[in-house]
mmCIF file of C-alpha atoms in Angstrom:
data_model
loop_
_atom_site.group_PDB
_atom_site.id
_atom_site.type_symbol
_atom_site.label_atom_id
_atom_site.label_comp_id
_atom_site.label_asym_id
_atom_site.label_seq_id
_atom_site.Cartn_x
_atom_site.Cartn_y
_atom_site.Cartn_z
ATOM 1 C CA MET R 419 128.690 98.729 108.747
ATOM 2 C CA SER R 420 125.258 97.741 109.919
ATOM 3 C CA PRO R 421 124.036 94.155 109.734
ATOM 4 C CA PRO R 422 121.656 93.129 106.970
ATOM 5 C CA ALA R 423 117.953 94.049 107.437
ATOM 6 C CA ALA R 424 116.302 90.632 107.324
ATOM 7 C CA SER R 425 113.006 90.881 109.229
ATOM 8 C CA ASN R 426 109.834 92.989 109.286
ATOM 9 C CA TRP R 427 111.132 95.001 112.193
ATOM 10 C CA ALA R 428 114.498 96.021 110.671
ATOM 11 C CA ALA R 429 113.366 99.101 108.663
ATOM 12 C CA GLU R 430 111.298 100.579 111.447
ATOM 13 C CA ASN R 431 113.973 100.024 114.121
ATOM 14 C CA ASP R 432 116.662 101.536 111.760
ATOM 15 C CA ALA R 433 114.515 104.555 111.136
ATOM 16 C CA ILE R 434 114.097 105.224 114.819
ATOM 17 C CA PHE R 435 117.743 104.544 115.527
ATOM 18 C CA TYR R 436 119.217 106.817 112.806
ATOM 19 C CA THR R 437 116.684 109.545 113.548
ATOM 20 C CA LEU R 438 117.824 109.590 117.174
ATOM 21 C CA CYS R 439 121.476 109.630 116.018
ATOM 22 C CA LEU R 440 120.827 112.594 113.776
ATOM 23 C CA MET R 441 118.814 114.517 116.399
ATOM 24 C CA SER R 442 121.589 113.858 118.966
ATOM 25 C CA ALA R 443 124.322 115.004 116.510
ATOM 26 C CA PHE R 444 122.314 118.106 115.506
ATOM 27 C CA PHE R 445 121.767 119.286 119.059
ATOM 28 C CA THR R 446 125.321 118.481 120.098
ATOM 29 C CA LEU R 447 126.743 120.529 117.236
ATOM 30 C CA LEU R 448 124.237 123.344 118.006
ATOM 31 C CA VAL R 449 125.244 123.472 121.704
ATOM 32 C CA VAL R 450 129.029 123.282 120.851
ATOM 33 C CA GLY R 451 128.635 125.951 118.156
ATOM 34 C CA PHE R 452 126.997 128.344 120.619
ATOM 35 C CA VAL R 453 129.634 127.613 123.275
ATOM 36 C CA ILE R 454 132.404 128.383 120.797
ATOM 37 C CA PHE R 455 130.670 131.483 119.440
ATOM 38 C CA PHE R 456 130.021 133.006 122.948
ATOM 39 C CA ALA R 457 133.548 132.034 124.034
ATOM 40 C CA ILE R 458 135.034 134.004 121.136
ATOM 41 C CA ARG R 459 132.448 136.868 121.204
ATOM 42 C CA TYR R 460 132.816 137.522 124.939
ATOM 43 C CA ARG R 461 136.412 136.567 125.599
ATOM 44 C CA ALA R 462 138.562 138.850 127.669
ATOM 45 C CA GLY R 463 139.615 142.019 125.933
ATOM 46 C CA THR R 464 136.775 142.177 123.347
ATOM 47 C CA LYS R 465 134.729 145.317 122.910
ATOM 48 C CA ALA R 466 131.363 143.650 123.378
ATOM 49 C CA ASP R 467 128.694 145.715 125.138
ATOM 50 C CA ARG R 468 128.323 144.299 128.631
ATOM 51 C CA SER R 469 126.468 147.287 130.117
ATOM 52 C CA ARG R 470 122.972 145.773 129.816
ATOM 53 C CA PRO R 471 123.265 141.954 130.329
ATOM 54 C CA VAL R 472 120.117 139.929 129.650
ATOM 55 C CA TYR R 473 119.302 137.480 132.367
ATOM 56 C CA GLU R 474 116.223 135.948 130.967
ATOM 57 C CA ASP R 475 114.147 135.763 127.708
ATOM 58 C CA MET R 476 110.814 133.996 127.747
ATOM 59 C CA ARG R 477 111.013 133.265 123.996
ATOM 60 C CA LEU R 478 114.211 131.395 124.503
ATOM 61 C CA GLU R 479 112.782 129.507 127.466
ATOM 62 C CA ILE R 480 109.700 128.391 125.642
ATOM 63 C CA GLY R 481 111.726 127.535 122.561
ATOM 64 C CA TRP R 482 114.280 125.229 124.149
ATOM 65 C CA THR R 483 111.554 123.653 126.277
ATOM 66 C CA VAL R 484 108.704 123.115 123.839
ATOM 67 C CA ILE R 485 110.747 122.090 120.699
ATOM 68 C CA PRO R 486 112.714 119.298 122.418
ATOM 69 C CA LEU R 487 109.516 118.128 124.239
ATOM 70 C CA PHE R 488 107.642 117.961 120.927
ATOM 71 C CA LEU R 489 110.509 115.959 119.280
ATOM 72 C CA ALA R 490 110.690 113.660 122.388
ATOM 73 C CA LEU R 491 106.928 113.020 122.220
ATOM 74 C CA ILE R 492 107.168 112.057 118.548
ATOM 75 C CA MET R 493 109.998 109.612 119.194
ATOM 76 C CA PHE R 494 108.125 108.223 122.166
ATOM 77 C CA TYR R 495 105.023 107.580 119.934
ATOM 78 C CA PHE R 496 106.983 105.659 117.291
ATOM 79 C CA GLY R 497 108.974 103.735 119.840
ATOM 80 C CA ALA R 498 105.805 102.873 121.914
ATOM 81 C CA LYS R 499 104.021 101.834 118.751
ATOM 82 C CA LEU R 500 106.833 99.516 117.744
ATOM 83 C CA TYR R 501 107.053 98.012 121.216
ATOM 84 C CA VAL R 502 103.293 97.226 121.282
ATOM 85 C CA GLU R 503 103.423 95.685 117.815
ATOM 86 C CA GLU R 504 106.449 93.570 118.778
ATOM 87 C CA LYS R 505 104.502 92.241 121.774
ATOM 88 C CA SER R 506 101.378 91.305 119.725
ATOM 89 C CA PRO R 507 102.136 88.202 117.585
ATOM 90 C CA PRO R 508 99.626 87.237 114.916
ATOM 91 C CA ALA R 509 97.469 84.111 115.434
ATOM 92 C CA ASN R 510 99.162 82.245 112.548
ATOM 93 C CA ALA R 511 102.709 82.587 113.976
ATOM 94 C CA GLU R 512 104.990 79.585 113.935
ATOM 95 C CA ASP R 513 105.442 78.536 117.625
ATOM 96 C CA ILE R 514 108.938 77.674 118.615
ATOM 97 C CA PHE R 515 110.227 77.248 122.200
ATOM 98 C CA VAL R 516 113.646 78.315 123.361
ATOM 99 C CA VAL R 517 115.580 77.371 126.448
ATOM 100 C CA GLY R 518 118.704 79.326 127.406
ATOM 101 C CA LYS R 519 121.315 77.559 129.507
ATOM 102 C CA GLN R 520 125.010 77.962 130.266
ATOM 103 C CA TRP R 521 126.215 78.122 127.577
ATOM 104 C CA MET R 522 123.934 77.121 124.680
ATOM 105 C CA TRP R 523 120.511 77.705 123.059
ATOM 106 C CA HIS R 524 118.113 74.830 122.881
ATOM 107 C CA MET R 525 115.233 75.102 120.465
ATOM 108 C CA GLU R 526 112.120 72.844 120.279
ATOM 109 C CA HIS R 527 109.600 72.915 117.431
ATOM 110 C CA ARG R 528 105.948 72.008 118.072
ATOM 111 C CA ASN R 529 106.317 68.561 116.274
ATOM 112 C CA GLY R 530 109.166 67.581 118.539
ATOM 113 C CA VAL R 531 112.181 68.580 116.457
ATOM 114 C CA ARG R 532 114.962 69.856 118.701
ATOM 115 C CA GLU R 533 118.074 71.832 117.863
ATOM 116 C CA ASN R 534 121.064 73.222 119.715
ATOM 117 C CA ASN R 535 122.481 76.665 118.787
ATOM 118 C CA ILE R 536 120.811 76.431 115.368
ATOM 119 C CA LEU R 537 117.256 77.645 114.631
ATOM 120 C CA HIS R 538 115.531 76.796 111.305
ATOM 121 C CA ILE R 539 112.568 79.022 110.391
ATOM 122 C CA PRO R 540 110.559 79.753 107.272
ATOM 123 C CA VAL R 541 110.803 82.950 105.300
ATOM 124 C CA ASP R 542 107.850 85.408 105.010
ATOM 125 C CA LYS R 543 105.996 83.676 107.814
ATOM 126 C CA PRO R 544 105.603 85.101 111.401
ATOM 127 C CA VAL R 545 107.618 83.242 114.012
ATOM 128 C CA LYS R 546 106.864 83.412 117.752
ATOM 129 C CA LEU R 547 109.576 82.421 120.235
ATOM 130 C CA THR R 548 108.520 81.499 123.771
ATOM 131 C CA MET R 549 111.665 81.559 125.903
ATOM 132 C CA ILE R 550 112.827 80.688 129.410
ATOM 133 C CA SER R 551 116.223 80.205 131.108
ATOM 134 C CA GLN R 552 117.413 77.020 132.828
ATOM 135 C CA ASP R 553 119.854 78.939 135.083
ATOM 136 C CA VAL R 554 120.748 82.674 134.823
ATOM 137 C CA ILE R 555 119.518 85.682 132.830
ATOM 138 C CA HIS R 556 120.338 85.513 129.128
ATOM 139 C CA ALA R 557 119.250 87.715 126.188
ATOM 140 C CA PHE R 558 118.219 86.251 122.754
ATOM 141 C CA TYR R 559 119.669 88.580 120.133
ATOM 142 C CA VAL R 560 119.695 88.370 116.309
ATOM 143 C CA PRO R 561 121.132 91.689 114.921
ATOM 144 C CA ALA R 562 119.865 91.048 111.308
ATOM 145 C CA PHE R 563 116.312 90.774 112.642
ATOM 146 C CA ARG R 564 116.753 93.799 115.053
ATOM 147 C CA VAL R 565 115.184 91.647 117.857
ATOM 148 C CA GLN R 566 116.398 91.107 121.354
ATOM 149 C CA TRP R 567 114.591 89.966 124.523
ATOM 150 C CA MET R 568 115.552 88.877 128.039
ATOM 151 C CA VAL R 569 115.439 85.144 128.742
ATOM 152 C CA ILE R 570 114.670 84.797 132.472
ATOM 153 C CA PRO R 571 114.655 81.900 134.949
ATOM 154 C CA GLY R 572 111.178 80.913 136.119
ATOM 155 C CA ARG R 573 109.327 83.093 133.688
ATOM 156 C CA TYR R 574 108.243 82.865 130.053
ATOM 157 C CA THR R 575 109.050 85.763 127.734
ATOM 158 C CA SER R 576 108.294 85.968 124.004
ATOM 159 C CA ILE R 577 109.163 87.825 120.830
ATOM 160 C CA TRP R 578 107.986 87.481 117.273
ATOM 161 C CA PHE R 579 109.246 88.537 113.912
ATOM 162 C CA THR R 580 108.796 87.742 110.177
ATOM 163 C CA PRO R 581 112.019 86.834 108.410
ATOM 164 C CA THR R 582 112.164 88.477 104.970
ATOM 165 C CA GLN R 583 115.369 87.060 103.457
ATOM 166 C CA VAL R 584 116.542 83.528 103.013
ATOM 167 C CA GLY R 585 120.068 83.031 104.500
ATOM 168 C CA GLU R 586 121.992 82.380 107.639
ATOM 169 C CA TYR R 587 122.198 84.987 110.411
ATOM 170 C CA HIS R 588 124.174 85.215 113.694
ATOM 171 C CA LEU R 589 122.537 84.417 116.944
ATOM 172 C CA PHE R 590 124.065 85.852 120.203
ATOM 173 C CA CYS R 591 123.478 85.960 123.966
ATOM 174 C CA ASN R 592 123.517 89.635 124.695
ATOM 175 C CA MET R 593 123.599 89.426 128.553
ATOM 176 C CA TYR R 594 126.752 88.434 130.402
ATOM 177 C CA CYS R 595 125.932 85.000 131.799
ATOM 178 C CA GLY R 596 129.214 83.552 133.016
ATOM 179 C CA THR R 597 132.737 82.540 131.964
ATOM 180 C CA GLN R 598 131.735 81.121 128.557
ATOM 181 C CA HIS R 599 129.279 83.890 127.694
ATOM 182 C CA SER R 600 131.223 84.815 124.544
ATOM 183 C CA GLU R 601 130.764 81.231 123.283
ATOM 184 C CA MET R 602 127.002 81.251 123.630
ATOM 185 C CA GLY R 603 126.055 81.836 120.053
ATOM 186 C CA GLY R 604 124.774 80.124 117.056
ATOM 187 C CA LYS R 605 122.823 80.847 113.862
ATOM 188 C CA VAL R 606 119.393 81.236 112.512
ATOM 189 C CA VAL R 607 118.783 79.536 109.155
ATOM 190 C CA VAL R 608 115.941 81.162 107.200
ATOM 191 C CA MET R 609 114.606 78.779 104.558
ATOM 192 C CA SER R 610 111.987 78.922 101.768
ATOM 193 C CA GLN R 611 108.679 77.683 103.025
ATOM 194 C CA PRO R 612 108.711 74.432 100.974
ATOM 195 C CA ASP R 613 112.260 73.691 102.121
ATOM 196 C CA TYR R 614 111.233 74.392 105.755
ATOM 197 C CA GLU R 615 108.178 72.142 105.525
ATOM 198 C CA ARG R 616 110.277 69.298 104.157
ATOM 199 C CA TRP R 617 112.968 69.837 106.811
ATOM 200 C CA LEU R 618 110.388 69.840 109.580
ATOM 201 C CA ALA R 619 108.607 66.763 108.161
ATOM 202 C CA ASN R 620 111.956 64.937 108.081
ATOM 203 C CA GLN R 621 112.583 66.144 111.569
ATOM 204 C CA GLY R 622 115.627 68.085 110.551
ATOM 205 C CA GLU R 623 118.690 66.464 111.865
ATOM 206 C CA SER R 624 116.880 64.932 114.823
ATOM 207 C CA ALA R 625 115.476 61.383 115.380
ATOM 208 C CA VAL R 626 112.744 62.565 117.809
ATOM 209 C CA ALA R 627 109.552 60.790 117.010
ATOM 210 C CA MET R 628 107.203 62.551 119.482
ATOM 211 C CA THR R 629 105.477 65.843 119.400
ATOM 212 C CA MET R 630 105.717 68.072 122.491
ATOM 213 C CA GLU R 631 102.269 66.975 123.552
ATOM 214 C CA GLN R 632 103.182 63.294 123.279
ATOM 215 C CA ALA R 633 106.473 63.830 125.133
ATOM 216 C CA GLY R 634 104.528 65.766 127.883
ATOM 217 C CA ALA R 635 101.905 62.916 128.128
ATOM 218 C CA ARG R 636 104.762 60.414 128.708
ATOM 219 C CA MET R 637 106.302 62.689 131.340
ATOM 220 C CA PHE R 638 102.872 63.203 132.946
ATOM 221 C CA HIS R 639 102.347 59.510 133.478
ATOM 222 C CA HIS R 640 106.072 58.852 134.282
ATOM 223 C CA ILE R 641 106.270 61.176 137.251
ATOM 224 C CA GLY R 642 102.820 60.140 138.480
ATOM 225 C CA CYS R 643 100.747 63.234 137.825
ATOM 226 C CA ASP R 644 97.750 61.054 136.928
ATOM 227 C CA ASN R 645 97.784 59.559 140.410
ATOM 228 C CA CYS R 646 96.142 62.756 141.694
ATOM 229 C CA HIS R 647 95.046 64.798 138.743
ATOM 230 C CA GLY R 648 92.154 62.954 137.140
ATOM 231 C CA ALA R 649 89.148 63.662 135.020
ATOM 232 C CA VAL R 650 87.310 65.454 137.851
ATOM 233 C CA ASP R 651 88.239 67.399 140.964
ATOM 234 C CA THR R 652 89.029 65.243 144.053
ATOM 235 C CA PRO R 653 89.851 66.063 147.604
ATOM 236 C CA ARG R 654 93.553 65.290 146.712
ATOM 237 C CA ALA R 655 93.917 67.592 143.685
ATOM 238 C CA PRO R 656 92.020 69.602 141.083
ATOM 239 C CA SER R 657 91.444 68.231 137.638
ATOM 240 C CA LEU R 658 93.658 69.555 134.947
ATOM 241 C CA VAL R 659 91.090 68.962 132.137
ATOM 242 C CA GLY R 660 90.353 72.198 130.482
ATOM 243 C CA ILE R 661 92.294 74.141 133.048
ATOM 244 C CA TYR R 662 94.299 76.252 130.517
ATOM 245 C CA GLY R 663 92.606 79.531 130.038
ATOM 246 C CA SER R 664 90.203 79.071 132.892
ATOM 247 C CA LYS R 665 89.932 81.301 135.914
ATOM 248 C CA GLN R 666 91.220 79.863 139.175
ATOM 249 C CA VAL R 667 90.742 81.093 142.799
ATOM 250 C CA TYR R 668 93.766 80.667 145.101
ATOM 251 C CA ALA R 669 94.172 80.230 148.873
ATOM 252 C CA ASP R 670 95.369 83.790 149.317
ATOM 253 C CA GLY R 671 92.048 85.106 147.903
ATOM 254 C CA SER R 672 93.524 86.174 144.568
ATOM 255 C CA ALA R 673 92.199 84.973 141.197
ATOM 256 C CA ALA R 674 93.964 84.619 137.793
ATOM 257 C CA THR R 675 93.451 83.184 134.362
ATOM 258 C CA VAL R 676 95.658 80.092 133.920
ATOM 259 C CA ASN R 677 98.486 80.699 131.417
ATOM 260 C CA ASP R 678 101.945 79.201 130.824
ATOM 261 C CA ASP R 679 103.534 81.116 133.672
ATOM 262 C CA ILE R 680 100.965 79.902 136.207
ATOM 263 C CA LEU R 681 101.322 76.309 135.066
ATOM 264 C CA HIS R 682 105.130 76.604 135.241
ATOM 265 C CA LEU R 683 104.897 77.918 138.787
ATOM 266 C CA ALA R 684 102.372 75.150 139.730
ATOM 267 C CA ILE R 685 104.883 72.524 138.594
ATOM 268 C CA VAL R 686 108.138 73.899 140.069
ATOM 269 C CA ARG R 687 106.804 75.640 143.274
ATOM 270 C CA PRO R 688 103.194 74.702 143.810
ATOM 271 C CA TYR R 689 103.037 76.100 147.331
ATOM 272 C CA ASP R 690 103.691 79.664 146.114
ATOM 273 C CA LYS R 691 100.152 79.795 144.628
ATOM 274 C CA LEU R 692 97.921 77.110 146.068
ATOM 275 C CA VAL R 693 94.443 76.524 144.528
ATOM 276 C CA LYS R 694 91.745 77.255 147.096
ATOM 277 C CA GLY R 695 90.653 74.247 148.990
ATOM 278 C CA TYR R 696 93.928 72.293 148.684
ATOM 279 C CA ASP R 697 96.836 71.728 150.978
ATOM 280 C CA GLU R 698 100.578 71.429 150.405
ATOM 281 C CA SER R 699 100.534 67.795 149.230
ATOM 282 C CA MET R 700 101.913 68.144 145.662
ATOM 283 C CA PRO R 701 105.710 67.667 145.422
ATOM 284 C CA ALA R 702 107.710 70.565 144.088
ATOM 285 C CA TYR R 703 109.669 69.692 140.899
ATOM 286 C CA GLN R 704 112.053 72.629 140.996
ATOM 287 C CA GLY R 705 115.544 71.249 140.110
ATOM 288 C CA GLN R 706 114.074 67.860 139.266
ATOM 289 C CA LEU R 707 112.743 68.621 135.793
ATOM 290 C CA SER R 708 114.473 70.367 133.005
ATOM 291 C CA GLU R 709 112.807 73.459 131.362
ATOM 292 C CA ASN R 710 112.374 71.238 128.199
ATOM 293 C CA ASP R 711 110.424 68.688 130.332
ATOM 294 C CA ILE R 712 108.283 71.453 131.737
ATOM 295 C CA LEU R 713 107.521 72.893 128.231
ATOM 296 C CA ASP R 714 106.442 69.419 127.117
ATOM 297 C CA LEU R 715 104.165 69.017 130.269
ATOM 298 C CA ILE R 716 102.530 72.361 129.701
ATOM 299 C CA ALA R 717 102.026 71.589 126.034
ATOM 300 C CA TYR R 718 100.266 68.335 127.065
ATOM 301 C CA ILE R 719 98.141 69.992 129.821
ATOM 302 C CA LYS R 720 96.893 72.524 127.264
ATOM 303 C CA THR R 721 95.340 69.695 125.264
ATOM 304 C CA MET R 722 93.851 67.683 128.111
ATOM 305 C CA GLY R 723 90.117 67.159 127.453
ATOM 306 C CA THR R 724 90.271 68.235 123.749
ATOM 307 C CA PRO R 725 89.341 65.921 120.943
ATOM 308 C CA ALA R 726 93.106 65.510 120.177
ATOM 309 C CA GLN R 727 93.806 64.316 123.695
ATOM 310 C CA PRO R 728 91.304 62.086 125.620
ATOM 311 C CA VAL R 729 90.423 62.997 129.203
ATOM 312 C CA VAL R 730 92.807 61.317 131.723
ATOM 313 C CA ALA R 731 90.874 58.669 133.606
#
């Protein structure tokens, strides 16, 4: 029995899956049928005419090449279309951050609400999950939503979906990640939008009083980032004001637009990609900060210099 179809992706995924199953069954039966037919028709002792055997037939060659190719291209089109759509979240998606660790799922909402192994989300609203692993490779999998994506150490991955039914659904890790892999599960609670807004406003079952940006600002000052990164570039370090989304040139001659992955690397292993004109003076925080701390720091850095967050002096 298949799991319930509780997201916008479910129908399309199921259509592709069952079409592939039917096509596989059809061609399997077709081939097996011909094998049985020819085994009986030309078995030893039969009176079949073997005087003029046919070694090739261009019609057959074209038929069993073109028809499967045509069917494969159709399935490729629908699969690629679905893949692109699943990687293109809408602008109004609810942002939620996920950290996988042996052996639990840690979720953090934008306003600072944190959950372990339970994810509360609103129905009929797009939800975008930005995910990273604290240790080994995991896979975030909700069968009812037909969504699964790898959660990888040192790199952000993301998926999005729109829940379509209120209820509770199983959450699994679908990548073997150690001795307690089978226990790394939880549930996704889909709520009506008014109930979700009330839950979020009341901070769920959490007593966290800070948003991610506020927690990141506290961490920024606590570990002394503001000792070097000020309102303007200095010989010691570049300014982080407005850096998110800007184009940076690096010591190796490459250039890139600053995104979450680049900021993550700059925090944990800054020497892997040094900004041009600066030396290896920044400490590396790999192993010293949790992925939750890094997510908060990045959330704060994104706001630096905006009206909501004054420029660091």
